mmCIF file of C-alpha atoms in Angstrom:
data_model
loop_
_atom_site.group_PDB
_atom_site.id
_atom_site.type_symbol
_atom_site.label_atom_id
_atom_site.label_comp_id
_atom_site.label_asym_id
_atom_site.label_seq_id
_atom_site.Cartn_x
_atom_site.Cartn_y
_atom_site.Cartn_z
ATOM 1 C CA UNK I 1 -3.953 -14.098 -6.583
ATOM 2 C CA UNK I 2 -3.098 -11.214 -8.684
ATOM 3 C CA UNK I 3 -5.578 -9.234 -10.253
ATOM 4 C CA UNK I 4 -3.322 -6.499 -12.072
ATOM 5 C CA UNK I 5 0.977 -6.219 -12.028
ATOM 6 C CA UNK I 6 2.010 -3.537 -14.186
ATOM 7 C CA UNK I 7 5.654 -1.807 -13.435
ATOM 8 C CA UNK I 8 5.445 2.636 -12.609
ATOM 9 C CA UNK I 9 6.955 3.322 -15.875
ATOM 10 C CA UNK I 10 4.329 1.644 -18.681
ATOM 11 C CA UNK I 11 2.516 3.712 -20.552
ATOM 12 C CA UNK I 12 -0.895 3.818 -19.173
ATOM 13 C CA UNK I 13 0.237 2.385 -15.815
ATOM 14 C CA UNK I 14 -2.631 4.243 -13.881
ATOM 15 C CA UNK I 15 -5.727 3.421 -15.977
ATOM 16 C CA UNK I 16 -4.509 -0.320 -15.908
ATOM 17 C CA UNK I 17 -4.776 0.365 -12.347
ATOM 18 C CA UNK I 18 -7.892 2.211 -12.316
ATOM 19 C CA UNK I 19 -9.561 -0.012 -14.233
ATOM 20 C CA UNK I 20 -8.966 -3.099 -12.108
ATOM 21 C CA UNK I 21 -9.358 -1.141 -9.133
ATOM 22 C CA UNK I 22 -12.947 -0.020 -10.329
ATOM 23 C CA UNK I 23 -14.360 -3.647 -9.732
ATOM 24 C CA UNK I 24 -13.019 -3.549 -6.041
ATOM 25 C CA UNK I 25 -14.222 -0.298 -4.813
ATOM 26 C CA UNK I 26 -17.648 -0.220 -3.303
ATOM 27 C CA UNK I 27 -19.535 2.125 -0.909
ATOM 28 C CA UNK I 28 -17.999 -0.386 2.315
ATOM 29 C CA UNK I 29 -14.388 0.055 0.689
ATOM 30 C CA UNK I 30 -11.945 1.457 3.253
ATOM 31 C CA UNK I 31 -8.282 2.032 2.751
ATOM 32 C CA UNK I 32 -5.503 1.025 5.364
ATOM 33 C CA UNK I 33 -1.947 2.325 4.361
ATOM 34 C CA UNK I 34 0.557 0.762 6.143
ATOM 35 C CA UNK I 35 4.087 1.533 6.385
ATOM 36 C CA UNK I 36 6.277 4.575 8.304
ATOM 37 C CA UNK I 37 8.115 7.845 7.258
ATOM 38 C CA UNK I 38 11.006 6.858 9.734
ATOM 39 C CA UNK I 39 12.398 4.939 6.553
ATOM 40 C CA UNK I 40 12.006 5.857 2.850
ATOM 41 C CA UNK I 41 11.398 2.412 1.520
ATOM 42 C CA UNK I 42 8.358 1.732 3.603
ATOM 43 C CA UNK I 43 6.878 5.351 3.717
ATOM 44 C CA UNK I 44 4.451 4.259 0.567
ATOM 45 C CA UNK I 45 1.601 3.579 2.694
ATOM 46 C CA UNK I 46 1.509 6.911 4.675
ATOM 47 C CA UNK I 47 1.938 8.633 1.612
ATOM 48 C CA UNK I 48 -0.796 7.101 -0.390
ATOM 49 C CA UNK I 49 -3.034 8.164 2.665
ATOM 50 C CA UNK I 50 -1.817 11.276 2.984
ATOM 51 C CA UNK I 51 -2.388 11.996 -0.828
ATOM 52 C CA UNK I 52 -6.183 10.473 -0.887
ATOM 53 C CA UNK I 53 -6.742 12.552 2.853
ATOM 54 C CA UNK I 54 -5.459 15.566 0.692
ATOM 55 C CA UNK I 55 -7.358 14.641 -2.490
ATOM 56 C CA UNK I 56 -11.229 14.421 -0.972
ATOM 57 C CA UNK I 57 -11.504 10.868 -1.324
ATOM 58 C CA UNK I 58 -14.825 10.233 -0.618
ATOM 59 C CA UNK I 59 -13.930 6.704 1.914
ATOM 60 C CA UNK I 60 -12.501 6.642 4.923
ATOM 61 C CA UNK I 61 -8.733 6.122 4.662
ATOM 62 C CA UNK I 62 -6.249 5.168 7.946
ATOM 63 C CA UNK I 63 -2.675 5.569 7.783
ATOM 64 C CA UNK I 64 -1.151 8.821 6.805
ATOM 65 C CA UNK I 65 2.018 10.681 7.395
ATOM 66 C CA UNK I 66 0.871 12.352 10.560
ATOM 67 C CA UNK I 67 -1.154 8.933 11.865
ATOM 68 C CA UNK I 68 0.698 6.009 10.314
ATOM 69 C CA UNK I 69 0.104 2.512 10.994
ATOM 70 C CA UNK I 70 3.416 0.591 11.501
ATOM 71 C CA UNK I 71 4.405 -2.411 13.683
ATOM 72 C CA UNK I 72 4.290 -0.494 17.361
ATOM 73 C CA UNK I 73 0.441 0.259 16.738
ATOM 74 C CA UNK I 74 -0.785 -1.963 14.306
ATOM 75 C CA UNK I 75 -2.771 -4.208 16.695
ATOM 76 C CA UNK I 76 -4.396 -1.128 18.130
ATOM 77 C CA UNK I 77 -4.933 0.339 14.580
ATOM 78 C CA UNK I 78 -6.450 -2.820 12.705
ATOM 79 C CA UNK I 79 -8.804 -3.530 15.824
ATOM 80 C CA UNK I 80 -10.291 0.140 16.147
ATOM 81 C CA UNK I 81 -10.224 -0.176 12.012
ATOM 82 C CA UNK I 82 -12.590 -3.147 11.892
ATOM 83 C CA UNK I 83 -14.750 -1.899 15.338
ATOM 84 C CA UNK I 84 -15.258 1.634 13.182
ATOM 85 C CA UNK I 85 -16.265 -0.568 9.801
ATOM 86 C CA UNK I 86 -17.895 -3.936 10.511
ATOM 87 C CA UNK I 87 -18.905 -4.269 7.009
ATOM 88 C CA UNK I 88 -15.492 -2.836 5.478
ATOM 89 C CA UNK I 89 -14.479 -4.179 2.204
ATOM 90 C CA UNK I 90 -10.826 -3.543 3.237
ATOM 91 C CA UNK I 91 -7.650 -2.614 0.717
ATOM 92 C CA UNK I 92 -4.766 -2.564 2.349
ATOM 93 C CA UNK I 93 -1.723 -0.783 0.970
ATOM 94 C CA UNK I 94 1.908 -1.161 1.602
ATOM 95 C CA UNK I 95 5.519 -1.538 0.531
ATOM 96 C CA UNK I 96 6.971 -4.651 -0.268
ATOM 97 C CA UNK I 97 9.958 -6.075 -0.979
ATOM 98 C CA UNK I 98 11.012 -8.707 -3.927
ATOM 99 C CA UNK I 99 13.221 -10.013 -6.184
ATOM 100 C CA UNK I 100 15.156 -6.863 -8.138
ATOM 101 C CA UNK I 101 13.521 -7.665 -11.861
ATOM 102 C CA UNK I 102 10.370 -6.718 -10.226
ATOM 103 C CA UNK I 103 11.646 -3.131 -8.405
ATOM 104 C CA UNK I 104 8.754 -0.814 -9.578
ATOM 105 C CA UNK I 105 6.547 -3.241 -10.050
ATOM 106 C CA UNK I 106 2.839 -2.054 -8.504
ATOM 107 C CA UNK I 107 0.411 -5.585 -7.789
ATOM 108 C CA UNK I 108 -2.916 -5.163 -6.824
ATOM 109 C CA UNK I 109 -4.105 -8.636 -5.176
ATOM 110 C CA UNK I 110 -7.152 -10.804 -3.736
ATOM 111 C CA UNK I 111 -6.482 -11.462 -0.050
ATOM 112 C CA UNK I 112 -4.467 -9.574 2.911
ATOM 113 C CA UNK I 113 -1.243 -8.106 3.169
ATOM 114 C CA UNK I 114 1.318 -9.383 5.586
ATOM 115 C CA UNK I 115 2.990 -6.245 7.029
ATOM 116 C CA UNK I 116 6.722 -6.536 8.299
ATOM 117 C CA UNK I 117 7.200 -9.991 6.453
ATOM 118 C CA UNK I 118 10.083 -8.821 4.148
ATOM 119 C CA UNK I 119 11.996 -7.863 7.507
ATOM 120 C CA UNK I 120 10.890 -10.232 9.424
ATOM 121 C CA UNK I 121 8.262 -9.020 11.467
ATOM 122 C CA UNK I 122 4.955 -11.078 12.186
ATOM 123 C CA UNK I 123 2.248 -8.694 12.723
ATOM 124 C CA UNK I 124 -1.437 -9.234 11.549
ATOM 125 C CA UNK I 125 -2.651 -9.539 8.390
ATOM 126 C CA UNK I 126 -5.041 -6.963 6.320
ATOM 127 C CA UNK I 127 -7.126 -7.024 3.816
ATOM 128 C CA UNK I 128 -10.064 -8.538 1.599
ATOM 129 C CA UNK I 129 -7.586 -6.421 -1.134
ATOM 130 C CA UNK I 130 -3.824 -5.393 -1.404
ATOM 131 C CA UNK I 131 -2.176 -2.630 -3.501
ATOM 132 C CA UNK I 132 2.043 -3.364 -2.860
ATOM 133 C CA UNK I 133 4.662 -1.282 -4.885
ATOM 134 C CA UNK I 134 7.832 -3.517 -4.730
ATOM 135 C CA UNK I 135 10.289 -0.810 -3.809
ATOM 136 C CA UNK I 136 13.364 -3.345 -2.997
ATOM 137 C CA UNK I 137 15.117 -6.019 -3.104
ATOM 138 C CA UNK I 138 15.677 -8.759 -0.611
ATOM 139 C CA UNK I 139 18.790 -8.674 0.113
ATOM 140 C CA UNK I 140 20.920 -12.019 0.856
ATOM 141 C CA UNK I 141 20.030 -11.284 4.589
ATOM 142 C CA UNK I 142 16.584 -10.692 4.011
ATOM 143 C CA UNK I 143 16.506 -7.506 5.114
ATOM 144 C CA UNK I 144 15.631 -3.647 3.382
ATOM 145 C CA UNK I 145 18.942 -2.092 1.619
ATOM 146 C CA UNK I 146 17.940 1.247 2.815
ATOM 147 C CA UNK I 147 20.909 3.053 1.067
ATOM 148 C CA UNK I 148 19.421 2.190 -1.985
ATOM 149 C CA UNK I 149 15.461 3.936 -2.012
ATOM 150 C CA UNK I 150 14.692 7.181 -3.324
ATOM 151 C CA UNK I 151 12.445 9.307 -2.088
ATOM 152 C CA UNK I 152 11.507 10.524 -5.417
ATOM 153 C CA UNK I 153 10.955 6.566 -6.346
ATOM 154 C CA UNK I 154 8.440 5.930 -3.468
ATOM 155 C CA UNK I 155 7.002 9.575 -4.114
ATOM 156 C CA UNK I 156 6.051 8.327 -7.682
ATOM 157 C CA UNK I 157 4.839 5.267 -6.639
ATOM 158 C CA UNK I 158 2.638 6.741 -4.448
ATOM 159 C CA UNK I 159 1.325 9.340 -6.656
ATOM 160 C CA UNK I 160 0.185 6.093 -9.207
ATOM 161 C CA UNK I 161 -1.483 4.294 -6.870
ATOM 162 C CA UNK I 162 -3.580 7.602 -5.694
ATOM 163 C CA UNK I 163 -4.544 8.492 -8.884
ATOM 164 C CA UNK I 164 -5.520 5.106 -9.943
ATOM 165 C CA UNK I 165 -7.790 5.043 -6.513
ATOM 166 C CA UNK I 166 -9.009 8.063 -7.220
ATOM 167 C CA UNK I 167 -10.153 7.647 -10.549
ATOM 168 C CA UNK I 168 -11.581 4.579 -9.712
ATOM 169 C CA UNK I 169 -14.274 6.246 -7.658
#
């Protein structure tokens, strides 16, 4: 169920975010970025992490540039996650893929994530919340067109959604 969709480039894009966002954080929230630098399009999760670690966000956040969670750890990650936070309110954050009108498109939404299912991967799901930024299309094999992510795109994405966490707090 979505609870906000608003695309990077409205006007007001982060306190639409924010504001949603401010019902869902609570003192048991705890952020899980998922995703990997080894490819651009799914590198929105680290970064997000990366940019609340560097911020002072006052919750515990997992997944970062230097300690991502992708598919070779994310049993590991998710079970040490849960052990650490037995009470977690979880939002999970990652990159997702969709159809091309929705490119740029940032959903926040009740329930999990499932990581890896836009090239599909099944690995386990995440999340009592979900912040995805579609940064793709699915392409007619179902897989990521790499060639076509920018850096700069998933850099600006990522910069929303930390803001909008942060001033949510």
């Amino acid at each position: 169920m979505y609870l906000a969709k608003v695309n990077y480039k409205k006007e007001n894009v982060i306190q639409a975010l924010s504001s949603t966002l401010k019902d869902l954080v609570d003192e048991n929230i705890v952020v899980v970025c998922i995703g990997t630098d080894r490819a651009i399009g799914d590198a929105l999760g680290p970064l997000v992490g990366t940019m609340l670690n560097n911020s002072d966000f006052k919750y515990p956040v997992y997944g970062t540039l230097d300690n991502p969670i992708h598919a070779l750890n994310i049993y590991e990650s998710i079970e040490h996650i849960k052990t650490t936070h037995p009470n977690g309110n979880f939002l999970a954050i990652d990159a997702c893929l969709g159809s091309k009108s929705s490119i740029g498109n940032i959903q926040i939404r009740k329930g999990p994530i499932l990581p890896g299912k836009g090239v599909g991967k099944k690995l386990p799901q995440i999340g009592n919340y979900s912040i995805v930024g579609i940064v793709d299309k699915i392409d007619e094999n179902n897989r990521f067109s790499f060639n076509n992510v920018r850096l700069s795109f998933i850099l600006e994405l990522a910069e929303i959604i930390s803001l909008a966490l942060l001033l949510s707090t």
